[in-house]
mmCIF file of C-alpha atoms and ligand atoms in Angstrom:
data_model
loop_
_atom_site.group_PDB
_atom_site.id
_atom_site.type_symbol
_atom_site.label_atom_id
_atom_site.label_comp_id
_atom_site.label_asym_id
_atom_site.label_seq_id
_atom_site.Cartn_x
_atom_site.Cartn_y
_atom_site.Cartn_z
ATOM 1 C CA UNK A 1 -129.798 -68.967 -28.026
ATOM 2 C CA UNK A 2 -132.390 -71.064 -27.230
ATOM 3 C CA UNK A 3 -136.106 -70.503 -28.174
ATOM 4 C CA UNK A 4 -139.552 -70.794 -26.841
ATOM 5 C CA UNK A 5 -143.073 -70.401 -28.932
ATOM 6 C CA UNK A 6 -146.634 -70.644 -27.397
ATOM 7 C CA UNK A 7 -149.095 -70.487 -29.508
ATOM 8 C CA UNK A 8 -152.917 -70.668 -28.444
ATOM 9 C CA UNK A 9 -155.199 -72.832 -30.597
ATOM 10 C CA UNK A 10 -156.898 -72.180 -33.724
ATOM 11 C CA UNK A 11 -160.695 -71.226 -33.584
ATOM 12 C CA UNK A 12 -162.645 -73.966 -31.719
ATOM 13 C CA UNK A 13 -166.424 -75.329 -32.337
ATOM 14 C CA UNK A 14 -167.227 -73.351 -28.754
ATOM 15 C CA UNK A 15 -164.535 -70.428 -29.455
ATOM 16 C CA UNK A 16 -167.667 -70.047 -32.290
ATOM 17 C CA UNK A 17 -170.832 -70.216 -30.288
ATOM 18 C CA UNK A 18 -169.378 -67.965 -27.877
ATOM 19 C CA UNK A 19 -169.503 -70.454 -24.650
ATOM 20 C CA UNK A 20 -167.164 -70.486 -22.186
ATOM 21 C CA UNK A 21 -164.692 -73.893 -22.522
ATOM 22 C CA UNK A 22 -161.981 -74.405 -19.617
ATOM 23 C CA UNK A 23 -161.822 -78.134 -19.313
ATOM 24 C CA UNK A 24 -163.859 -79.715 -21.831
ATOM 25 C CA UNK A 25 -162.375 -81.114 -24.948
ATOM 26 C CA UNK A 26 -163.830 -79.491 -27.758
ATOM 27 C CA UNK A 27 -162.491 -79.693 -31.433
ATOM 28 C CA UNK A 28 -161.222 -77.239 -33.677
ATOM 29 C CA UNK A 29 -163.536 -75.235 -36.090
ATOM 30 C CA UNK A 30 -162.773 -75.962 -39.680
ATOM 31 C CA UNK A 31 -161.383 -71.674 -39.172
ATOM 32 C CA UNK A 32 -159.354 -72.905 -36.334
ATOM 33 C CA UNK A 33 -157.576 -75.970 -38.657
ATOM 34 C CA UNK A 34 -156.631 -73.418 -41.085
ATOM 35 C CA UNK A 35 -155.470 -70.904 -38.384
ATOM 36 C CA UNK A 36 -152.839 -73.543 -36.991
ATOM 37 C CA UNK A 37 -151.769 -74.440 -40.340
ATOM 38 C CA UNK A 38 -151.024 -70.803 -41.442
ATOM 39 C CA UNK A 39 -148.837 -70.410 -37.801
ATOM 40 C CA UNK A 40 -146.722 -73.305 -38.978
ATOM 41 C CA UNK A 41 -146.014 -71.610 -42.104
ATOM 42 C CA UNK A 42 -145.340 -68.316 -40.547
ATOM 43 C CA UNK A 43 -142.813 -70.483 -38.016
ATOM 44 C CA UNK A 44 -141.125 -72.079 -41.421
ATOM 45 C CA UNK A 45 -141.075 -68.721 -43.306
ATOM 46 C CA UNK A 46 -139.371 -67.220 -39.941
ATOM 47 C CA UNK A 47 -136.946 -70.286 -40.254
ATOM 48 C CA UNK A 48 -138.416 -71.814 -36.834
ATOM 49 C CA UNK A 49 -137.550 -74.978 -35.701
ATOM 50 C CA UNK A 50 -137.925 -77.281 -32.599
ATOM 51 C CA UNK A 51 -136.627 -79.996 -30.962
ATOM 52 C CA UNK A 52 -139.672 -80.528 -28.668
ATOM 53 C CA UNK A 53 -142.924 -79.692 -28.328
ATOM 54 C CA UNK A 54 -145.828 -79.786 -25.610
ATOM 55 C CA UNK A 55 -149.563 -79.676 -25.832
ATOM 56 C CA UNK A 56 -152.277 -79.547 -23.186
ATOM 57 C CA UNK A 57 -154.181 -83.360 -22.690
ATOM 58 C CA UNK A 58 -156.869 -81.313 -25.108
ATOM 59 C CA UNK A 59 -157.405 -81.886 -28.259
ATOM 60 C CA UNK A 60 -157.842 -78.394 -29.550
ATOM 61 C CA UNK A 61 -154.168 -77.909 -28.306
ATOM 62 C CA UNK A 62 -152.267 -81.216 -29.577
ATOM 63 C CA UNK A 63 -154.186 -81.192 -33.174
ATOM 64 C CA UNK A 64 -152.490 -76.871 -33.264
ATOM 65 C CA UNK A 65 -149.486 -78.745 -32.384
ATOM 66 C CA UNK A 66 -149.424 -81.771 -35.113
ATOM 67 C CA UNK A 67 -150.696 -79.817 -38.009
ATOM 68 C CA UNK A 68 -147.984 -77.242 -37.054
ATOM 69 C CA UNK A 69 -145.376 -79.816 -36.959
ATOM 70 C CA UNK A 70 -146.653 -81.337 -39.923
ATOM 71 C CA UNK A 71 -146.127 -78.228 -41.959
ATOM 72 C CA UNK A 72 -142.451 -77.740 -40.293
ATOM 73 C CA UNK A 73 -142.334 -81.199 -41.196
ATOM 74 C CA UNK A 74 -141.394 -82.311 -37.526
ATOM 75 C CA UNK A 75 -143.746 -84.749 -37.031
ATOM 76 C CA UNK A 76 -140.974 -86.950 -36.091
ATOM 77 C CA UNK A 77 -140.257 -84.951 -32.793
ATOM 78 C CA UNK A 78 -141.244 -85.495 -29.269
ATOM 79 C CA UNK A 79 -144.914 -84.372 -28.543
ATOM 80 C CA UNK A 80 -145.282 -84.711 -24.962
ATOM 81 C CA UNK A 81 -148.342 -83.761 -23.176
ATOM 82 C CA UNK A 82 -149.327 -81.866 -19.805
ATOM 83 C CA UNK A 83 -152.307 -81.244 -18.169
ATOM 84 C CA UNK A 84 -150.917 -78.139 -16.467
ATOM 85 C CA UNK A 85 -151.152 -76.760 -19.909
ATOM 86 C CA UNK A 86 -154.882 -77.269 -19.997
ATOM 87 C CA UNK A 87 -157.127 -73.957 -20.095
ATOM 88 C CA UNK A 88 -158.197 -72.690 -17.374
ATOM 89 C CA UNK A 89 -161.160 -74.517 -15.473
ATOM 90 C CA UNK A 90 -164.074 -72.297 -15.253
ATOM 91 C CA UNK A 91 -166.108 -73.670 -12.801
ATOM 92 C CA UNK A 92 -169.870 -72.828 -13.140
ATOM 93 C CA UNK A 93 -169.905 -70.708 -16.372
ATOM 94 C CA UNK A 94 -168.380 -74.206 -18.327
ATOM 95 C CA UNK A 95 -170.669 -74.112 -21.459
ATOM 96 C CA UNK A 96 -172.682 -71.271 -20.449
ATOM 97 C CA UNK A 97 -172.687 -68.817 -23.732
ATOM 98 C CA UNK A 98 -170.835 -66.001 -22.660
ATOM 99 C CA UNK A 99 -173.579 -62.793 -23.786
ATOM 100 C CA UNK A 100 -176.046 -64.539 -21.504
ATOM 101 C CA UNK A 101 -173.976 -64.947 -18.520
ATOM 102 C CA UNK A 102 -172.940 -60.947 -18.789
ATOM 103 C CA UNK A 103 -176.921 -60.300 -19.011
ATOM 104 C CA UNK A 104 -177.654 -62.281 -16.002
ATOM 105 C CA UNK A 105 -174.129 -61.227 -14.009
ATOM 106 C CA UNK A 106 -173.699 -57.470 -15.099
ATOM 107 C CA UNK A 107 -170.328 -56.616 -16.923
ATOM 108 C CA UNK A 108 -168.443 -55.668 -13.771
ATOM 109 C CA UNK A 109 -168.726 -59.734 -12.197
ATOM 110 C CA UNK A 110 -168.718 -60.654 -15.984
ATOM 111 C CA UNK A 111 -165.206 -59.206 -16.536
ATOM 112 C CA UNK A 112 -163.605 -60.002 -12.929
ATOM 113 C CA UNK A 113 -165.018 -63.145 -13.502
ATOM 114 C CA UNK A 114 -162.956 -63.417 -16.855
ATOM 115 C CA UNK A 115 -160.263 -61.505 -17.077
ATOM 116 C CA UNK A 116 -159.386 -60.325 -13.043
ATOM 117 C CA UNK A 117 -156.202 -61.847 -11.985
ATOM 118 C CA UNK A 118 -157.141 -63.852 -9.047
ATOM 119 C CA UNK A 119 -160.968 -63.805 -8.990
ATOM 120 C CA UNK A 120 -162.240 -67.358 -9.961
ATOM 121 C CA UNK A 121 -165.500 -67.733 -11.528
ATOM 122 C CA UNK A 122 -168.180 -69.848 -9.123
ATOM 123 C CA UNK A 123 -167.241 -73.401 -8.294
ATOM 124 C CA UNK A 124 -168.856 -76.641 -9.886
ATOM 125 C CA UNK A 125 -169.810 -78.951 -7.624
ATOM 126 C CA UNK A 126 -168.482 -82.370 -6.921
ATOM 127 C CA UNK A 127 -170.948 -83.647 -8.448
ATOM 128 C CA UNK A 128 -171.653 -82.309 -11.551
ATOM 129 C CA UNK A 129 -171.592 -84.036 -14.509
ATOM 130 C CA UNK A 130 -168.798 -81.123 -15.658
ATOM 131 C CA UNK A 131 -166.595 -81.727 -13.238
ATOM 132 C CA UNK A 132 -163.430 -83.556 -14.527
ATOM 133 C CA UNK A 133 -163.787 -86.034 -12.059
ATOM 134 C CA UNK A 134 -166.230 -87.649 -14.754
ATOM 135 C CA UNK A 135 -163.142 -87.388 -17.704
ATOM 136 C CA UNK A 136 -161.126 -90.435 -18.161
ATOM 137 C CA UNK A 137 -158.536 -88.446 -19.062
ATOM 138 C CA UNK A 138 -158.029 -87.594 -15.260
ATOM 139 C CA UNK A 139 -159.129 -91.405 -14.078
ATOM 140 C CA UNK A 140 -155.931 -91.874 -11.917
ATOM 141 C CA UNK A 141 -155.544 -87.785 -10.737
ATOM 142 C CA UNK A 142 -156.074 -87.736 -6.767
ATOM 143 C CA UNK A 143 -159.171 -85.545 -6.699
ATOM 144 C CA UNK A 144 -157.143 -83.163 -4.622
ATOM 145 C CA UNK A 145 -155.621 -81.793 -8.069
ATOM 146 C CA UNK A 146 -158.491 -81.622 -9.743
ATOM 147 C CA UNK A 147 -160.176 -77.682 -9.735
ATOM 148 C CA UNK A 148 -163.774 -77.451 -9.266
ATOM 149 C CA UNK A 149 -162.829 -73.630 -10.822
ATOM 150 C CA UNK A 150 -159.541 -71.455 -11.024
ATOM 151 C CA UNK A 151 -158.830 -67.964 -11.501
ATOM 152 C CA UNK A 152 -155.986 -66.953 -13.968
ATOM 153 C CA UNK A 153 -153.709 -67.165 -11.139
ATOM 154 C CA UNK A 154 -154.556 -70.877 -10.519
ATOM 155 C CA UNK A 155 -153.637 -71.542 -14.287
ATOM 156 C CA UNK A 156 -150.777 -69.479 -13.962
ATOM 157 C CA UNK A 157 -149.243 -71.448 -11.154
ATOM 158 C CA UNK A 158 -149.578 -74.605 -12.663
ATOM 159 C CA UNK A 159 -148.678 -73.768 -15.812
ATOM 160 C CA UNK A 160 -145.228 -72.145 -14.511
ATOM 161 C CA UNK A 161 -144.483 -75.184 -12.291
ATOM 162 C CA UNK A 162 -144.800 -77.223 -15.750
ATOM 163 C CA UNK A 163 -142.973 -74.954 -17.512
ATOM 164 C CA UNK A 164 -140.043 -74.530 -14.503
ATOM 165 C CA UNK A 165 -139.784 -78.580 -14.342
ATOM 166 C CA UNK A 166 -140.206 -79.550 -17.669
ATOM 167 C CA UNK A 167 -139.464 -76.899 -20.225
ATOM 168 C CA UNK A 168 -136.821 -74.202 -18.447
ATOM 169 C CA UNK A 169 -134.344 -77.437 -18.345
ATOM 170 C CA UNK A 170 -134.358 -78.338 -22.016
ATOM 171 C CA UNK A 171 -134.347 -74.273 -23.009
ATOM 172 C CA UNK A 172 -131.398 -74.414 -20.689
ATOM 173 C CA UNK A 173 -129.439 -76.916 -22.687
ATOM 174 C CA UNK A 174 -130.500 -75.173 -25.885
ATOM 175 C CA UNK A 175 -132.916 -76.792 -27.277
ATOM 176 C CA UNK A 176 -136.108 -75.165 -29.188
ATOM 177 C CA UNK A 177 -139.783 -75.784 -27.232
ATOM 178 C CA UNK A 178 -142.813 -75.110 -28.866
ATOM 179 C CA UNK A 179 -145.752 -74.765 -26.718
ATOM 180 C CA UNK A 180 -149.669 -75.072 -28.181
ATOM 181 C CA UNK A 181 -151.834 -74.040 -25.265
ATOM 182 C CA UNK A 182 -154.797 -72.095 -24.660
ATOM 183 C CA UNK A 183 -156.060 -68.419 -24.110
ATOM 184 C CA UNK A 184 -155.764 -68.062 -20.574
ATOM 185 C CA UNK A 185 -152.904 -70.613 -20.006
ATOM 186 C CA UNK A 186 -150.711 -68.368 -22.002
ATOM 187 C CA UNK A 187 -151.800 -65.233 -20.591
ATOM 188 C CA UNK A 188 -150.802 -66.209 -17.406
ATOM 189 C CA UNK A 189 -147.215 -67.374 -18.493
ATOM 190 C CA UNK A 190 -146.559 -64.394 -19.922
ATOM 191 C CA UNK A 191 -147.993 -62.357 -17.205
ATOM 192 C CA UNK A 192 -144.926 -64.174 -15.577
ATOM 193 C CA UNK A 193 -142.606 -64.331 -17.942
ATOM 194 C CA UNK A 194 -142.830 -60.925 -19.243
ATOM 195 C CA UNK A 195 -143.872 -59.136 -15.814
ATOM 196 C CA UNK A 196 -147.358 -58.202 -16.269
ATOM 197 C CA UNK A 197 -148.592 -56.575 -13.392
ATOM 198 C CA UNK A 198 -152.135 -57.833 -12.255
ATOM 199 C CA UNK A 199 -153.183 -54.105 -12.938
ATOM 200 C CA UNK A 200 -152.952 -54.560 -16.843
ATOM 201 C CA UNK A 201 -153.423 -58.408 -17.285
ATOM 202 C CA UNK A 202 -157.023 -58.120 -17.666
ATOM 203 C CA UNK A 203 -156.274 -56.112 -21.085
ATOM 204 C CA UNK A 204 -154.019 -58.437 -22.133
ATOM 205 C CA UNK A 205 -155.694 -60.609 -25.143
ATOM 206 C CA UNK A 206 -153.554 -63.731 -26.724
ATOM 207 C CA UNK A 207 -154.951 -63.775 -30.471
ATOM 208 C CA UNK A 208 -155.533 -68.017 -31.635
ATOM 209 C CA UNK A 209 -153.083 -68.784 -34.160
ATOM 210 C CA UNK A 210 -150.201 -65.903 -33.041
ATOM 211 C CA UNK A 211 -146.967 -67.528 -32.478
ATOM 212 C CA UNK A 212 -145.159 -65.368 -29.632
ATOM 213 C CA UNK A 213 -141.011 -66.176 -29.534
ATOM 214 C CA UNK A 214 -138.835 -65.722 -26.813
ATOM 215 C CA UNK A 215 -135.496 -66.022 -27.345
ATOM 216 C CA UNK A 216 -133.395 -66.807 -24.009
ATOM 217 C CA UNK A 217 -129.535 -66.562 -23.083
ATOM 218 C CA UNK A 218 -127.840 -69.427 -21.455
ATOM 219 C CA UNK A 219 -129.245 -68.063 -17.868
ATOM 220 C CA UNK A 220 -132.764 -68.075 -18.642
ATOM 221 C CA UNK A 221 -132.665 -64.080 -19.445
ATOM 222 C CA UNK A 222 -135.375 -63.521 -21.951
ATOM 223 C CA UNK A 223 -133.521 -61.564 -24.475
ATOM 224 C CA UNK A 224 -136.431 -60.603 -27.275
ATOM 225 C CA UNK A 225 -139.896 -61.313 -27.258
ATOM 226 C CA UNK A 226 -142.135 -60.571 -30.200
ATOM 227 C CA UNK A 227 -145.229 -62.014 -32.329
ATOM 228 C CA UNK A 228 -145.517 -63.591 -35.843
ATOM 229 C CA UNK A 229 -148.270 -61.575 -36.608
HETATM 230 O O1 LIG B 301 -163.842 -70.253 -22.878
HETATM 231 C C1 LIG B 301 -162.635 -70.394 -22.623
HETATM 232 O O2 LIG B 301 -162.145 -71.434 -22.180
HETATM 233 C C2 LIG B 301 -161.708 -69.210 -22.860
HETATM 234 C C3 LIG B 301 -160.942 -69.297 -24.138
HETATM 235 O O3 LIG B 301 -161.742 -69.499 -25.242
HETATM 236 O O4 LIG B 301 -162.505 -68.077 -22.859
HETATM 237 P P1 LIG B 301 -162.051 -66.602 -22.538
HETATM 238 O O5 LIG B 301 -161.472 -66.043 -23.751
HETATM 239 O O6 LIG B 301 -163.324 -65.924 -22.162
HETATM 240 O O7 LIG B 301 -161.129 -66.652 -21.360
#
């Protein structure tokens, strides 16, 4: 029976000033270092192991993913990385701290803005120094793929055509994937893969640090899902 674990990132430097991330590539807190090392140990003392594992391109995600392989002592596996793992991109509240955007929005836009299903936050513009266009991680993307903002639904559909191309084939074949994402990236797969209705998503929080299992049959049925809490 062939496993999947996502696990969002440990505490990050803007995680801790309260300021909305998406897209840009900010490091782990010192808190967030020890959070990912503390999942790998709950993975070992679960007797978890992998045969593959995918990150974001961000560095919050891969270093969750290397010090948890490091304390599986997997280092030695494939680490593959995918930008359709990357947060989601949110547009014109990047950076802004999150307590002054509700003052200046009102809670109702605040939350729709952050937790509504398909409701995506204002754009950036071309322009702006945010926009990834600017990243050299993204030098050779067409600018057609490159959001300018995306509501959880956006994430969720890239996200799910990563993990239906890339990741459903090895679980498939057997083999153990661990996923180290981010908040709203792993939201929306399991709004998918657990049937979530857009009703409840908003409520739905993914803690950093939490591994979440799935254990599939040969067909892709998921036949137990549950947190290492
Ligand atoms: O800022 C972000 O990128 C995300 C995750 O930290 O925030 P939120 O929890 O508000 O979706």
């Amino acid at each position: 029976m062939a496993k999947l674990v996502l696990v969002r990132h440990g505490k990050s430097e803007w995680n801790k000033q309260n300021r909305f991330t998406g897209w840009v590539d900010v490091d782990l807190a010192p808190e967030g270092i020890e959070e990912a090392k503390k999942a790998g140990q709950k993975l070992k003392s679960a007797g978890l192991s992998f045969d593959i594992c995918f990150s974001s391109y961000l560095k919050r995600a891969i270093k969750t993913g290397i010090i948890i392989l490091e304390e599986l002592d997997l280092l030695w596996i494939d680490h593959l990385k995918d930008w359709r793992f990357n947060e989601r991109h949110y547009g014109a509240l990047t950076g802004l701290n999150k307590d002054e955007v509700k003052a200046e929005v009102g809670e109702e836009k605040f939350l729709l803005y952050r937790r509504s299903y398909d409701v995506p936050p204002p754009p950036l513009s071309e322009d702006d120094k945010r926009h990834p266009r600017f990243d050299p991680k993204y030098k050779n993307f067409p600018i057609e793929l490159l959001p300018n903002t995306e509501s959880l639904k956006d994430n969720q559909i890239r996200a799910m055509a990563a993990f239906h191309e890339r990741v459903a084939p090895l679980l498939v074949e057997g083999k153990d994937v661990l996923i180290t994402a981010h908040g709203n990236t792993i939201r929306g797969m399991v709004k998918e893969l657990d049937g979530i209705s857009d009703e409840d998503i908003p409520k739905f929080e993914i803690a950093t640090g939490i591994p979440r299992i799935y254990e599939f049959d040969e067909a892709l049925h998921i036949k137990k899902v549950y947190n290492l809490d």
